CSV table of C-alpha atoms in Angstrom, one decimal:
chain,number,residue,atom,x,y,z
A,334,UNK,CA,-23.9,2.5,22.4
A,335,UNK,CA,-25.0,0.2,24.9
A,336,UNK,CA,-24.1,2.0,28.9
A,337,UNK,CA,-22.5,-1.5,30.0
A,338,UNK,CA,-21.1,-1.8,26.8
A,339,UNK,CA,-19.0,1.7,27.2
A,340,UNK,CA,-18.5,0.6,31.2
A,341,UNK,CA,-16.6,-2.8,29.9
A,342,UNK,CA,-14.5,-0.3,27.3
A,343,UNK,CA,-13.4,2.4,29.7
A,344,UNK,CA,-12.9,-1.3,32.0
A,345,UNK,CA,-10.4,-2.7,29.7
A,346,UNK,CA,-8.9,0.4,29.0
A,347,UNK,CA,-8.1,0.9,32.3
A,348,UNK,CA,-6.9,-2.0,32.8
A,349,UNK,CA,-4.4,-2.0,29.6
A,350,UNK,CA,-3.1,1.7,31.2
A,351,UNK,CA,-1.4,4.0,29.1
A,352,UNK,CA,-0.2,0.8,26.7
A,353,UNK,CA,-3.2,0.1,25.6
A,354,UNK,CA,-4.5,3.9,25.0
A,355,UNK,CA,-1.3,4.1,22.3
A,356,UNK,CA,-2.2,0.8,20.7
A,357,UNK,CA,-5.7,1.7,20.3
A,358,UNK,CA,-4.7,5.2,18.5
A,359,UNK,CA,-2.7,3.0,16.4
A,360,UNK,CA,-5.3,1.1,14.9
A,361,UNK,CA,-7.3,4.5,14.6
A,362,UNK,CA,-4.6,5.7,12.1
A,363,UNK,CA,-4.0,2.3,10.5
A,364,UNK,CA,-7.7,2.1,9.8
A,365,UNK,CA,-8.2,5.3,8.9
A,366,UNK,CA,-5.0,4.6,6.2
A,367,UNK,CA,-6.5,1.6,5.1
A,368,UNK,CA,-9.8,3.0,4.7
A,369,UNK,CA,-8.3,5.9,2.4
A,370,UNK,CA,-6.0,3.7,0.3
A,371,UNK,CA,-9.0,1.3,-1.0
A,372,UNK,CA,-11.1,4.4,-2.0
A,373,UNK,CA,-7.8,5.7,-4.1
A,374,UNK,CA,-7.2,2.3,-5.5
A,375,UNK,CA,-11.0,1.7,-6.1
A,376,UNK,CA,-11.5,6.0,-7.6
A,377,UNK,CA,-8.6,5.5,-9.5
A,378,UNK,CA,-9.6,1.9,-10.6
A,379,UNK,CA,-5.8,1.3,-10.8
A,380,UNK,CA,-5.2,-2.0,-11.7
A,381,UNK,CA,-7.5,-1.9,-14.8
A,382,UNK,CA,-5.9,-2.1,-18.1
A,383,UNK,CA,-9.5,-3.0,-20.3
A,384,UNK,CA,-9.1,0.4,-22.0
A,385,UNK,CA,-5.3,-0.2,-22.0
A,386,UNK,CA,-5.6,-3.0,-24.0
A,387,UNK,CA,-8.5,-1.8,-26.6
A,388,UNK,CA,-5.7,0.9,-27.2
A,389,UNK,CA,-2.7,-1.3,-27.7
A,390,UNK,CA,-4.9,-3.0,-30.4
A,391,UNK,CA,-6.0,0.4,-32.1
A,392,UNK,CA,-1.9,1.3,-32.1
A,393,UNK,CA,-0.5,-2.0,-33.6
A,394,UNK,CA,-3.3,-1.7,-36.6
A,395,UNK,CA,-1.7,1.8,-36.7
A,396,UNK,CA,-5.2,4.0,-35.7
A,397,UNK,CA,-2.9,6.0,-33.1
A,398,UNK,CA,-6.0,8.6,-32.6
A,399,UNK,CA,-8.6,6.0,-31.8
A,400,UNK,CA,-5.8,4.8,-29.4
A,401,UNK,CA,-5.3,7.8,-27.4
A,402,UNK,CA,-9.2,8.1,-27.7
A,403,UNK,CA,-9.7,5.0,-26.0
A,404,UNK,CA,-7.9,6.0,-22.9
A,405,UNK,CA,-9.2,6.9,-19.7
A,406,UNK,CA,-6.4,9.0,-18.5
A,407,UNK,CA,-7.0,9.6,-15.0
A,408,UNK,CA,-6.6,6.0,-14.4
A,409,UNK,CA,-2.5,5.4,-13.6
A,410,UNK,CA,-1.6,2.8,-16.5
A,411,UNK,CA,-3.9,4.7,-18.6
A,412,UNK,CA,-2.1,7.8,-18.3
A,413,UNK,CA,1.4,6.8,-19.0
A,414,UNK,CA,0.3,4.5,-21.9
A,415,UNK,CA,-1.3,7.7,-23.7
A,416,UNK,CA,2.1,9.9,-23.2
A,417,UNK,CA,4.3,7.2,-23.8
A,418,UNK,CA,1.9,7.3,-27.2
A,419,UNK,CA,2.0,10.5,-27.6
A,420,UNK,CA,5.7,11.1,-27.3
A,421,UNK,CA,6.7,8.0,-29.9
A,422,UNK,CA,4.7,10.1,-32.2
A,423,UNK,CA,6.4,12.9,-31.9
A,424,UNK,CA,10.1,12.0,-32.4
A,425,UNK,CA,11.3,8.6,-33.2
A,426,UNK,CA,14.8,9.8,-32.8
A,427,UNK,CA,15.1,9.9,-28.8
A,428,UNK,CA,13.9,6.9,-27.0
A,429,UNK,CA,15.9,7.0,-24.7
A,430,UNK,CA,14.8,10.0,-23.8
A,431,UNK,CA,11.2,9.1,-24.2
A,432,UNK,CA,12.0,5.8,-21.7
A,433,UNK,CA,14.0,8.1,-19.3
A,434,UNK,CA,10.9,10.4,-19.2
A,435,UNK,CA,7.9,7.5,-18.9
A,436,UNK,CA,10.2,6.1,-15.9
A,437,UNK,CA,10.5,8.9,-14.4
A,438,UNK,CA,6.4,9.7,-14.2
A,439,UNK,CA,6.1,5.9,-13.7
A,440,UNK,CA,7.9,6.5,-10.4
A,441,UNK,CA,5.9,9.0,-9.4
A,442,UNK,CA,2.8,7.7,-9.9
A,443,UNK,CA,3.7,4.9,-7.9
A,444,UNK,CA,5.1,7.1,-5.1
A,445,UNK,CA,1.5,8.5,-5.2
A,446,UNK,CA,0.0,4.9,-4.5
A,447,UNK,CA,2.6,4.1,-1.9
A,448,UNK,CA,1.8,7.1,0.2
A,449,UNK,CA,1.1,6.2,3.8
A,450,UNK,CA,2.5,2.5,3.4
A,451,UNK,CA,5.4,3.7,5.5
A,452,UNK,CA,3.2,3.9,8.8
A,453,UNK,CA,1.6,1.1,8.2
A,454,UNK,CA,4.7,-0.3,8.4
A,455,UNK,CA,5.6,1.4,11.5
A,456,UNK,CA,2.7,0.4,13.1
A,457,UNK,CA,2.8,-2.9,12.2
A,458,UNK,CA,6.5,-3.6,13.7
A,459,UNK,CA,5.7,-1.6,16.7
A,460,UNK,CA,2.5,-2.3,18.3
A,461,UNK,CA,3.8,-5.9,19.6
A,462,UNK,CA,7.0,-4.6,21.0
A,463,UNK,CA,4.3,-2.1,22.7
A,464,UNK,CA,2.4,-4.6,24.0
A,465,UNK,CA,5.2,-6.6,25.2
A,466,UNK,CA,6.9,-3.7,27.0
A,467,UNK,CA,3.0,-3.4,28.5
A,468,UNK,CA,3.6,-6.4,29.7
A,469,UNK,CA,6.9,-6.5,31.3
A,470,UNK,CA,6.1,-3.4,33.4
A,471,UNK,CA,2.9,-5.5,34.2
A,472,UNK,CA,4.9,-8.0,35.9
A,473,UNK,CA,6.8,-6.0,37.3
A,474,UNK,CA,4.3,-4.5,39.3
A,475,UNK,CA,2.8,-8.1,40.2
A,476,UNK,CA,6.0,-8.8,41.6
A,477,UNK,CA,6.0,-6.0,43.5
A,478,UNK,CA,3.3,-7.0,44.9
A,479,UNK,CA,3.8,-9.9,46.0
A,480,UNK,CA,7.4,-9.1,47.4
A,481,UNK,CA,5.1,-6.6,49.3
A,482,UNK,CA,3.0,-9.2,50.5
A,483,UNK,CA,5.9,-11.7,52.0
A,484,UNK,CA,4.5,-14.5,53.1
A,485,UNK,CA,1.0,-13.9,53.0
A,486,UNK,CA,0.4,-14.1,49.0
A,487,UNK,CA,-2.9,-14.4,47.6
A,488,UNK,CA,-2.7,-16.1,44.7
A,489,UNK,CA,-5.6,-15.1,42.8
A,490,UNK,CA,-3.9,-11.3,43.4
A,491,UNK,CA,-0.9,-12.3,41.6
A,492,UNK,CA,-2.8,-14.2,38.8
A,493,UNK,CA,-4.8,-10.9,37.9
A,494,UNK,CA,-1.6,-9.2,38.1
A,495,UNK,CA,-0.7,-11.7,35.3
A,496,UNK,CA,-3.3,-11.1,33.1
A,497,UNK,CA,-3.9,-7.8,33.2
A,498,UNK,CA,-0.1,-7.4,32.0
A,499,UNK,CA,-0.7,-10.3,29.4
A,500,UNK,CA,-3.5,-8.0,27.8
A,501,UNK,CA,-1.1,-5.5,26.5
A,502,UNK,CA,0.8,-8.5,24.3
A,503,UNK,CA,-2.7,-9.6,23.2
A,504,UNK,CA,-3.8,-6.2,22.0
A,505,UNK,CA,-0.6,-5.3,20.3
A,506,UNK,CA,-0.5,-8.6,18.3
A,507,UNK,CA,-4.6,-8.0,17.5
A,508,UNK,CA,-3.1,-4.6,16.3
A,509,UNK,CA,-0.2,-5.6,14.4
A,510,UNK,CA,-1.7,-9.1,12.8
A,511,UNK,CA,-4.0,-7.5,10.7
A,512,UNK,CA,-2.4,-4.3,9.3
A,513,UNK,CA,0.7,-6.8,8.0
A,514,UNK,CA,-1.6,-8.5,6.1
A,515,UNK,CA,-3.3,-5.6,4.8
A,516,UNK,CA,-0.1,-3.6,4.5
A,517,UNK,CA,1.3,-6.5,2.4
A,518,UNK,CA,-1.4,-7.0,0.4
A,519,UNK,CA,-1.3,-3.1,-0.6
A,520,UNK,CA,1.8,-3.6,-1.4
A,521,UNK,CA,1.1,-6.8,-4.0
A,522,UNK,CA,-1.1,-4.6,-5.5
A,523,UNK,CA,0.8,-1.9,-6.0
A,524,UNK,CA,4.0,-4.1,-7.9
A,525,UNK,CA,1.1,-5.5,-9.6
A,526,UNK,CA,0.2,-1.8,-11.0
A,527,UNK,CA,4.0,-1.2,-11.9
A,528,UNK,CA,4.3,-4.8,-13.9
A,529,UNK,CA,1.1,-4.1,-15.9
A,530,UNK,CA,2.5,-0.3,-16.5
A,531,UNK,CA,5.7,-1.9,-17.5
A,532,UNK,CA,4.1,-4.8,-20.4
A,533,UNK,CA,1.3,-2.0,-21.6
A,534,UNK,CA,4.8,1.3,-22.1
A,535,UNK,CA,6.7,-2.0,-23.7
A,536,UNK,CA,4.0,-2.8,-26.2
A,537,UNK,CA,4.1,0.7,-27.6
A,538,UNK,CA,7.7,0.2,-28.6
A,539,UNK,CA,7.5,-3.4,-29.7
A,540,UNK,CA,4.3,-2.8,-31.9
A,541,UNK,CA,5.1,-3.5,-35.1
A,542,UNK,CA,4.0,-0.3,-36.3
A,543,UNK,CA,7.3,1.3,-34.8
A,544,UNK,CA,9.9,1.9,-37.2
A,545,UNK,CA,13.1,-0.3,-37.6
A,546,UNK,CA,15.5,1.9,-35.9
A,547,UNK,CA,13.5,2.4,-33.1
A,548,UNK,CA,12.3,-1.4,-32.8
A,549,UNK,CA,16.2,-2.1,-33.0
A,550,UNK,CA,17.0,0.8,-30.2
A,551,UNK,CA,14.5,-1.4,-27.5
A,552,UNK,CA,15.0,-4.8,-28.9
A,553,UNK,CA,15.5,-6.3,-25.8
A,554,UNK,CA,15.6,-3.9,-23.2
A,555,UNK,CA,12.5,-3.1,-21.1
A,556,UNK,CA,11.5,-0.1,-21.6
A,557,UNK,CA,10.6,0.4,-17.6
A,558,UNK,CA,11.9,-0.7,-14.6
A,559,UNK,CA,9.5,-0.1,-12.0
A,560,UNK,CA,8.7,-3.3,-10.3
């Protein structure tokens, strides 16, 4: 890196104080959060159901083992899909059961993709208060200063006074701006997983290959509630 490049850094960082210092390890974590939920979302390819549906149509034409076959099961809706499969064929007799028991690993494979959304969150809600108590204490010291200086105020003292306190509101809202958008856009993604787990569990149930009783049993109930 550039030397005046680092000078104007270590500048500004002074400036900010001890504010700033905090809300620049906060975007070190939130980035580092960020960074480590796309490569889970894009490893575990999450939101794909192509294999998902190639196996619903292999189970409504009845061909259950080229169903499970055509499952990638490391992939989240893949995973439940092929043990919600596997547990219809097994026992028709307890669906309940078998929808407890998809719901239940539903939930904590979604748990899995929400890990770390919770200091995002935090982040996001408290880097501006940060940078506005930053600010306050700012002013506070500028007008200090010029109560110290009575009668003979220089203004351009008391305008960098000013900004320098400003800069801690700035840097908290370039903090928090961007990790709620990204935190709600991980989010979106995530109820988007849970409604695609949801149709793809309820299509092994509704298939017309299912028995009557059990058809009747989940006529009209969904068979998870994850969203």
């Amino acid at each position: 890196m550039n030397e005046s490049v680092k000078q104007a850094i270590i500048e500004f960082l002074q400036v900010g104080g001890p504010v700033v210092w905090i809300l620049m390890a906060f975007s070190m974590v939130a980035l580092t959060i960020v960074l480590l939920k796309f490569w889970q979302f894009s490893l575990l390819r999450a939101e794909s159901v192509k294999t998902a549906n190639i196996s619903l149509e292999a189970w409504r034409q009845g061909d259950t083992e080229k169903a499970l076959k055509c499952l990638n099961e490391k992939r989240p809706i893949d995973a439940l899909l092929g043990f919600s499969m596997r547990a219809k064929m097994a026992s028709d007799e307890n669906v309940e059961l078998i929808r407890e028991e998809v719901e239940r690993r539903a939930m904590k494979q979604l748990s899995q993709l929400r890990a770390y959304f919770r200091p995002l969150e935090i982040i996001a809600t408290l880097s501006p208060l940060l940078g506005l108590l930053g600010t306050v204490l700012g002013m506070i010291v500028a007008f200090q200063q010029m109560e110290g200086a009575g009668s003979q105020v220089d203004p351009s003292v008391l305008s960098g006074g000013i900004w320098q306190a400003l800069l801690t509101t700035a840097v908290g809202l370039a903090v928090a701006i961007p990790v709620v958008t990204l935190h709600s856009w991980l989010e979106r993604k995530v109820e988007r997983i849970a409604d695609k787990m949801n149709d793809t569990v309820t299509q092994v149930f509704t298939s017309k290959s299912v028995k009557a009783s059990v058809s009747q049993s989940t006529d009209g109930v969904d068979v998870l509630h994850v969203a």
